[in-house]
mmCIF file of C-alpha atoms and ligand atoms in Angstrom:
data_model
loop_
_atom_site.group_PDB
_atom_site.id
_atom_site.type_symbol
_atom_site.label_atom_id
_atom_site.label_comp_id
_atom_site.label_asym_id
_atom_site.label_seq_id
_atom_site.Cartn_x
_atom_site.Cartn_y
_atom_site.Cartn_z
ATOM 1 C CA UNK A 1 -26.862 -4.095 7.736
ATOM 2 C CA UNK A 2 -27.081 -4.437 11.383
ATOM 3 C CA UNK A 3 -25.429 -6.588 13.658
ATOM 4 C CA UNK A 4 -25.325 -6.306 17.969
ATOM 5 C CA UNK A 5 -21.099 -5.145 17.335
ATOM 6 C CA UNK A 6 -22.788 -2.303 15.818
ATOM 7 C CA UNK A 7 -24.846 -1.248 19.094
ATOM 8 C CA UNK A 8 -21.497 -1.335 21.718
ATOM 9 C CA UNK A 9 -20.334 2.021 22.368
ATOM 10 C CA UNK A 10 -17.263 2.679 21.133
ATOM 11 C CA UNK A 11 -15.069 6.580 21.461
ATOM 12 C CA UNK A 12 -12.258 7.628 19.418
ATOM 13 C CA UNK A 13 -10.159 10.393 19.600
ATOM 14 C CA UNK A 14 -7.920 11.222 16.378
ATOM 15 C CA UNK A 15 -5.131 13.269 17.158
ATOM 16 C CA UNK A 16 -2.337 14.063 14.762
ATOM 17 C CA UNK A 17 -0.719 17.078 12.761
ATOM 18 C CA UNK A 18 -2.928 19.730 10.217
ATOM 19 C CA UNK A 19 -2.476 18.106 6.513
ATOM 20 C CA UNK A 20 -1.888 14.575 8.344
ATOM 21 C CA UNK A 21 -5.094 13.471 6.758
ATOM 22 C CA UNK A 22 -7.386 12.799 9.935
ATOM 23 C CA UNK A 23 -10.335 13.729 8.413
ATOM 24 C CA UNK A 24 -10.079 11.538 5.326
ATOM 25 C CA UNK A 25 -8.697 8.931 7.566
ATOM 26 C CA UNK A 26 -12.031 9.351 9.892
ATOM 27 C CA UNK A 27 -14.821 9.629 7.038
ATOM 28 C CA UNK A 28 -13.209 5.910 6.218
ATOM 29 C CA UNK A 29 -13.842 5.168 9.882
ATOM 30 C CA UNK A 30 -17.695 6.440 9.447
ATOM 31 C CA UNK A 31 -18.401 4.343 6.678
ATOM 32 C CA UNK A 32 -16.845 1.396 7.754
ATOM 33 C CA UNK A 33 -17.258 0.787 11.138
ATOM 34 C CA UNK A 34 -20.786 2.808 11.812
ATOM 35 C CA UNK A 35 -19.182 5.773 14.076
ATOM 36 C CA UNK A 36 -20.701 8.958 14.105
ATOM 37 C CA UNK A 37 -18.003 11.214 12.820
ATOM 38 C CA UNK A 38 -17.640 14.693 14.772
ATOM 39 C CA UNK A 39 -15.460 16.635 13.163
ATOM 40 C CA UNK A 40 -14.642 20.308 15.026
ATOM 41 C CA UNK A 41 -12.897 22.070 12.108
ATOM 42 C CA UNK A 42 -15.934 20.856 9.548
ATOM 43 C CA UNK A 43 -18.538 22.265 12.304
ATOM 44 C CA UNK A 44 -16.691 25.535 12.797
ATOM 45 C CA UNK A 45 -16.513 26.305 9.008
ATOM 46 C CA UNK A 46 -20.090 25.347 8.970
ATOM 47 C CA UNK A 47 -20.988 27.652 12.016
ATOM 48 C CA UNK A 48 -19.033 30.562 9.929
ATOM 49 C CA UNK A 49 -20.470 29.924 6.414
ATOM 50 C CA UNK A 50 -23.569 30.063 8.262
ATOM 51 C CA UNK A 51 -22.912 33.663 10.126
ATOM 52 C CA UNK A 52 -24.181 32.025 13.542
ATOM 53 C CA UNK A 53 -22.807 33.994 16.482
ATOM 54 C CA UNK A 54 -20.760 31.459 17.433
ATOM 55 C CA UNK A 55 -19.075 31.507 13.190
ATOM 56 C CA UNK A 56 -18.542 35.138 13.955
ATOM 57 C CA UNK A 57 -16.828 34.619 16.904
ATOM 58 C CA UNK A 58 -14.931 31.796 15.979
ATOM 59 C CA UNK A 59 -13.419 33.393 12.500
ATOM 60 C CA UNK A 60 -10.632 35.227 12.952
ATOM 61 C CA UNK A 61 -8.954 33.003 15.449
ATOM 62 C CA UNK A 62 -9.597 30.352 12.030
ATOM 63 C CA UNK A 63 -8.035 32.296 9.774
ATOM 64 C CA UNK A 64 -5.170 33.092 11.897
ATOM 65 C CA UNK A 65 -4.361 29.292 12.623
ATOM 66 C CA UNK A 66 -5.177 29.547 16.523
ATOM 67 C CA UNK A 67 -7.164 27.571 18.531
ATOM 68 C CA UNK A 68 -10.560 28.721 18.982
ATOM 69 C CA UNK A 69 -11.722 29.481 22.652
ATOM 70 C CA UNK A 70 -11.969 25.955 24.666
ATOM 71 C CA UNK A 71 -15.253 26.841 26.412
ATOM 72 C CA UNK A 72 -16.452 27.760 22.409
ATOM 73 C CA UNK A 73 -15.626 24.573 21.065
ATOM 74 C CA UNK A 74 -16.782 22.564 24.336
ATOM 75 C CA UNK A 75 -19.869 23.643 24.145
ATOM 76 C CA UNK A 76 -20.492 22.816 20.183
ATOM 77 C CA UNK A 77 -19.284 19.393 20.091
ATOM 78 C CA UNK A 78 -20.735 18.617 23.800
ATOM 79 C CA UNK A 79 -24.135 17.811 22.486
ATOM 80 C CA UNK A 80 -23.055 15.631 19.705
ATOM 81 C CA UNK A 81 -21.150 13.322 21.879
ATOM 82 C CA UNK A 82 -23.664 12.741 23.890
ATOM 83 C CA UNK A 83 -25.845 11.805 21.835
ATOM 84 C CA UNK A 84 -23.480 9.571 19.623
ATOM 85 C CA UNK A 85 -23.169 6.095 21.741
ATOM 86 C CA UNK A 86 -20.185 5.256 18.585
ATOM 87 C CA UNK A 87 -18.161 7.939 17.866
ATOM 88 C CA UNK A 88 -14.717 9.278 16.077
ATOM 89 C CA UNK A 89 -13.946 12.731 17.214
ATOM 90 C CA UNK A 90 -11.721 14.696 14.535
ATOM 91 C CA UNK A 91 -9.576 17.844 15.269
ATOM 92 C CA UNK A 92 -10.371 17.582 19.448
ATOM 93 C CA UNK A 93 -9.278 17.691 21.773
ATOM 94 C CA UNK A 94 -6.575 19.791 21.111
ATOM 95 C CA UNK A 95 -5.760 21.155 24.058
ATOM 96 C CA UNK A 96 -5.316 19.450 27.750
ATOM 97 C CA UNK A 97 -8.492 21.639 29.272
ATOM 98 C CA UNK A 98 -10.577 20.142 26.107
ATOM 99 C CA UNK A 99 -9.550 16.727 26.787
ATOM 100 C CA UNK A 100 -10.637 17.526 30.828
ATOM 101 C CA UNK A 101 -13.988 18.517 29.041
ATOM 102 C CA UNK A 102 -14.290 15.077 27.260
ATOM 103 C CA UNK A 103 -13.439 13.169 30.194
ATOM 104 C CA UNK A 104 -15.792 14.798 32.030
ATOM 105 C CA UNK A 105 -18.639 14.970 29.301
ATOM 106 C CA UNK A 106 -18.152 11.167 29.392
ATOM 107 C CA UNK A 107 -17.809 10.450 33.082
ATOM 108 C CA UNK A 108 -21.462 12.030 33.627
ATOM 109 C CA UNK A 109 -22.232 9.406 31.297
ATOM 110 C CA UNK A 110 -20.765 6.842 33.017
ATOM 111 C CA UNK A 111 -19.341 6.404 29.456
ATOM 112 C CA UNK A 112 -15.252 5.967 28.609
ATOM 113 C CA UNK A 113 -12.968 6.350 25.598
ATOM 114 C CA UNK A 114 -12.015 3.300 23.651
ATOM 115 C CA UNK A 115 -8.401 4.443 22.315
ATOM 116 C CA UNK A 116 -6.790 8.026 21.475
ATOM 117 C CA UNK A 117 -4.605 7.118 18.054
ATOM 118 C CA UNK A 118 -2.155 9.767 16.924
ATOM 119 C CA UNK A 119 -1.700 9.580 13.043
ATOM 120 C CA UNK A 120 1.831 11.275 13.357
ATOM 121 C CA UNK A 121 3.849 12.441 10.271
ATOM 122 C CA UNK A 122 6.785 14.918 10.438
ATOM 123 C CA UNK A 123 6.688 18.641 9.682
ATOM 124 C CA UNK A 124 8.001 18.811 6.416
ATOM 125 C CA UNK A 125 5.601 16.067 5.133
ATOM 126 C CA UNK A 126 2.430 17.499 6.129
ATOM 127 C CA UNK A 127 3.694 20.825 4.689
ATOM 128 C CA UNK A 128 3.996 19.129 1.425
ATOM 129 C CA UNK A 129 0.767 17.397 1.576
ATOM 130 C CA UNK A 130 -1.045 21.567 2.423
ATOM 131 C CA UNK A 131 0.275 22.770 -0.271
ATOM 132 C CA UNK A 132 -0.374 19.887 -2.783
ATOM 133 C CA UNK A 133 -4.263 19.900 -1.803
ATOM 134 C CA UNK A 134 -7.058 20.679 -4.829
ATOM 135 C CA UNK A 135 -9.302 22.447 -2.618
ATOM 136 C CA UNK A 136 -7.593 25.111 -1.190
ATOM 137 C CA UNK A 137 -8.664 26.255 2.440
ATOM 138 C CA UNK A 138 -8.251 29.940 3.281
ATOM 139 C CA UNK A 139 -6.413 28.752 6.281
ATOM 140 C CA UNK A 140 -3.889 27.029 4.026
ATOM 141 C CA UNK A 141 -1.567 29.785 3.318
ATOM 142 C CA UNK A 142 2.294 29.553 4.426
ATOM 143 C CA UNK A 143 2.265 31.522 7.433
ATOM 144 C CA UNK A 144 -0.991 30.040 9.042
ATOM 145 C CA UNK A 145 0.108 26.328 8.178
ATOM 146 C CA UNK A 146 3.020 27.692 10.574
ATOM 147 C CA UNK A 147 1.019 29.067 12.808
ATOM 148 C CA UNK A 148 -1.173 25.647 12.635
ATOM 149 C CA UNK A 149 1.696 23.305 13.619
ATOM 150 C CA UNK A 150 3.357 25.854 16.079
ATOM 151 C CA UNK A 151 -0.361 24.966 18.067
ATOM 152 C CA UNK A 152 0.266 21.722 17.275
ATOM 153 C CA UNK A 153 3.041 21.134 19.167
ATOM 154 C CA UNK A 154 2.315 23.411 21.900
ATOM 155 C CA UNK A 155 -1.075 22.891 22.637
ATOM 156 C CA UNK A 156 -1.959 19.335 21.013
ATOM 157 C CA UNK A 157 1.746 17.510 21.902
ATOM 158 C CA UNK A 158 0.239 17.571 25.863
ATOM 159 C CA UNK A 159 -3.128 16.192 24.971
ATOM 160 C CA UNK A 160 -0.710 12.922 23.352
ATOM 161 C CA UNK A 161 1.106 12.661 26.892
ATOM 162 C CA UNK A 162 -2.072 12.636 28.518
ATOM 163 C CA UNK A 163 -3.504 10.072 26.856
ATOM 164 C CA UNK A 164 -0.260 7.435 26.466
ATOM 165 C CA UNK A 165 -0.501 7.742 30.393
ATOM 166 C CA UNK A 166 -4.029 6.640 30.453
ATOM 167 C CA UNK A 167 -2.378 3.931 28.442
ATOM 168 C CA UNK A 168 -5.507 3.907 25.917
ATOM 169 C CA UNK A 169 -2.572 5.773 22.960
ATOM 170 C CA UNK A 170 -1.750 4.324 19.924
ATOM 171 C CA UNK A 171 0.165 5.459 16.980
ATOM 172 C CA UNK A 172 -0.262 5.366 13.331
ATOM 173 C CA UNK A 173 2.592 6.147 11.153
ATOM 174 C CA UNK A 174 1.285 8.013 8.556
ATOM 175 C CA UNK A 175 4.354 9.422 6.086
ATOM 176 C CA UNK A 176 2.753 6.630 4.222
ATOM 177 C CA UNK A 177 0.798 6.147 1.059
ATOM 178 C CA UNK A 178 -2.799 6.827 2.367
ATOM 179 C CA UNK A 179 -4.344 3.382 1.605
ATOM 180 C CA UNK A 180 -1.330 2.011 3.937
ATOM 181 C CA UNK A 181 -2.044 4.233 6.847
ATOM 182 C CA UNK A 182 -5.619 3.206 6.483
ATOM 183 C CA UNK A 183 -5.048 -0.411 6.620
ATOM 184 C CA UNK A 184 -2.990 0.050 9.749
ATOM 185 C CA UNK A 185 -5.934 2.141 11.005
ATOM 186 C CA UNK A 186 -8.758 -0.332 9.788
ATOM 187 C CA UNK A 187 -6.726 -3.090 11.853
ATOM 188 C CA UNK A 188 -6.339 -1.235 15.068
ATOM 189 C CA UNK A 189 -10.119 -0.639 15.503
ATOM 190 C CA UNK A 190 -10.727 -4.237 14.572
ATOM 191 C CA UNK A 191 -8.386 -5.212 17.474
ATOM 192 C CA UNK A 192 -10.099 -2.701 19.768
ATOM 193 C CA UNK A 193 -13.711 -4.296 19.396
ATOM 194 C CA UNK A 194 -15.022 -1.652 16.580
ATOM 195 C CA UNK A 195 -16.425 -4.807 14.635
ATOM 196 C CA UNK A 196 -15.656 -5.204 10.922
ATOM 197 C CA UNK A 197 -12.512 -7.549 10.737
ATOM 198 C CA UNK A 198 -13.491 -9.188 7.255
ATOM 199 C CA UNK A 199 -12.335 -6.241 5.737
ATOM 200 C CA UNK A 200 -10.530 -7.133 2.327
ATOM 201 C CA UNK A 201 -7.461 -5.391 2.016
ATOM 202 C CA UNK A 202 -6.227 -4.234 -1.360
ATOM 203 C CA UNK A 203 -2.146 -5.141 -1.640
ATOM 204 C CA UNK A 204 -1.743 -5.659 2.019
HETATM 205 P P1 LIG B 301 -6.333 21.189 10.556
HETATM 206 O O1 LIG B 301 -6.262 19.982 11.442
HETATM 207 O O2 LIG B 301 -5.875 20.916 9.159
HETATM 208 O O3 LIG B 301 -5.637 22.396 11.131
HETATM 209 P P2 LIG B 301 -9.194 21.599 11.149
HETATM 210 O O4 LIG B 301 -10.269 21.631 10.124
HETATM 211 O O5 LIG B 301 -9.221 20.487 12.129
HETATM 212 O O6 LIG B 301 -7.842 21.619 10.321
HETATM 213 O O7 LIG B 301 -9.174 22.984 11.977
HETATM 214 C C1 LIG B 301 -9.183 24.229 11.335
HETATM 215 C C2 LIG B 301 -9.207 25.365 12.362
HETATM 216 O O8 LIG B 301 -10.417 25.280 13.143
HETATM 217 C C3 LIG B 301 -8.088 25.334 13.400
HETATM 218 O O9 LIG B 301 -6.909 25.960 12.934
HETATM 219 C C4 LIG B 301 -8.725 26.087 14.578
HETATM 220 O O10 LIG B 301 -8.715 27.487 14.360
HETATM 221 C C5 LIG B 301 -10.170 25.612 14.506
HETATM 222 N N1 LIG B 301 -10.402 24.406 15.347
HETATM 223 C C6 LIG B 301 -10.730 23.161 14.914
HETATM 224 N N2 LIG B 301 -10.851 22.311 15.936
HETATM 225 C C7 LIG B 301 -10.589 23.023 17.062
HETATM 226 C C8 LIG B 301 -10.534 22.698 18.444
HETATM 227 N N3 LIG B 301 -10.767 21.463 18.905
HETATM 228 N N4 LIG B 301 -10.225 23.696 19.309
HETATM 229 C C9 LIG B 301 -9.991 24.936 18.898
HETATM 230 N N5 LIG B 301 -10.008 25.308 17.611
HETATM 231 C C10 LIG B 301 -10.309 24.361 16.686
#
């Protein structure tokens, strides 16, 4: 299957709590509308089950729910964007100095971002939805799920401001069944040019 709405360039950025379900939320994305999916939290565990320098490094700041190093995480995903003319990033940026690095990894390119969505859910939901997961990360105990959403809102809460006054945010409401949030998802990107709007939706 190939069609020209396939070729335009399209960048998204999916922000939103740990637990929210970005990542399940963006492998839909993948499938459906042909975006590469880039995914910093996947990488990094790969980097570390890997024992590349940049695993080792990374680790501990993982396991203690912190943000890895900007210039770290910059540098891993820089190469990928590049070279991904459709894209969904997952898990960055999280920080204002990462979303800087995008801009600027972009503007070289002469190359924008097509919408930032938040997928926002409150505290005690996302909790919920950590500890009710089947495969259990080591970074899902208690304390670092704290830690996790303490980042959050410090670090992550800024890179939402920045974006709404770009005017390219959008929100997604996601204390939701999943296949609701979904559908809200699937028909935001359809809006925004991603292509597929003959999607069949299942109770919608
Ligand atoms: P979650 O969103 O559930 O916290 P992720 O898989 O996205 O899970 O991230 C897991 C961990 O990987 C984070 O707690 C952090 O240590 C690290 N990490 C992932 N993405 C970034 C990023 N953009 N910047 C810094 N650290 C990151």
């Amino acid at each position: 299957m190939h069609s020209a709405a396939q070729d335009a360039e399209f960048g998204l950025v999916l922000i939103g709590p740990p637990g929210v379900g970005k990542g399940t939320q963006a492998a839909q994305l993948r499938d459906e509308f042909g975006l590469a999916h880039i995914a910093t939290g996947d990488l990094l565990r790969a980097h570390r089950g890997q024992g590349t320098e940049l695993g080792r490094q990374a680790a501990t700041y993982m396991s203690d729910g912190r943000l890895v190093p900007d210039g770290l995480v910059v540098a891993m995903v820089q190469e990928r964007i590049r070279e991904s003319p459709r894209f969904v990033l997952d898990g960055f940026p999280r920080s204002l100095a990462q979303a800087r690095a995008l801009a600027e990894v972009l503007l070289v390119e002469r190359r924008r971002l097509t919408a930032a969505v938040f997928v926002e859910a409150p505290d005690e939901i996302v909790i919920e939805r950590i500890a009710g997961r089947d495969e259990g990360r080591d970074d899902d105990n208690a304390a670092t799920v704290r830690r996790r959403l303490e980042v959050f809102h410090r670090s992550t809460a800024p890179v939402i401001a920045y974006y709404e006054v770009l005017g390219i945010l959008h929100r997604i409401d996601a204390a939701r069944p999943i296949d609701e949030v979904y559908a809200d998802t699937q028909r935001l990107l359809s809006r925004l040019g991603g292509t597929p709007s003959s999607v069949s939706f299942t109770g919608a």
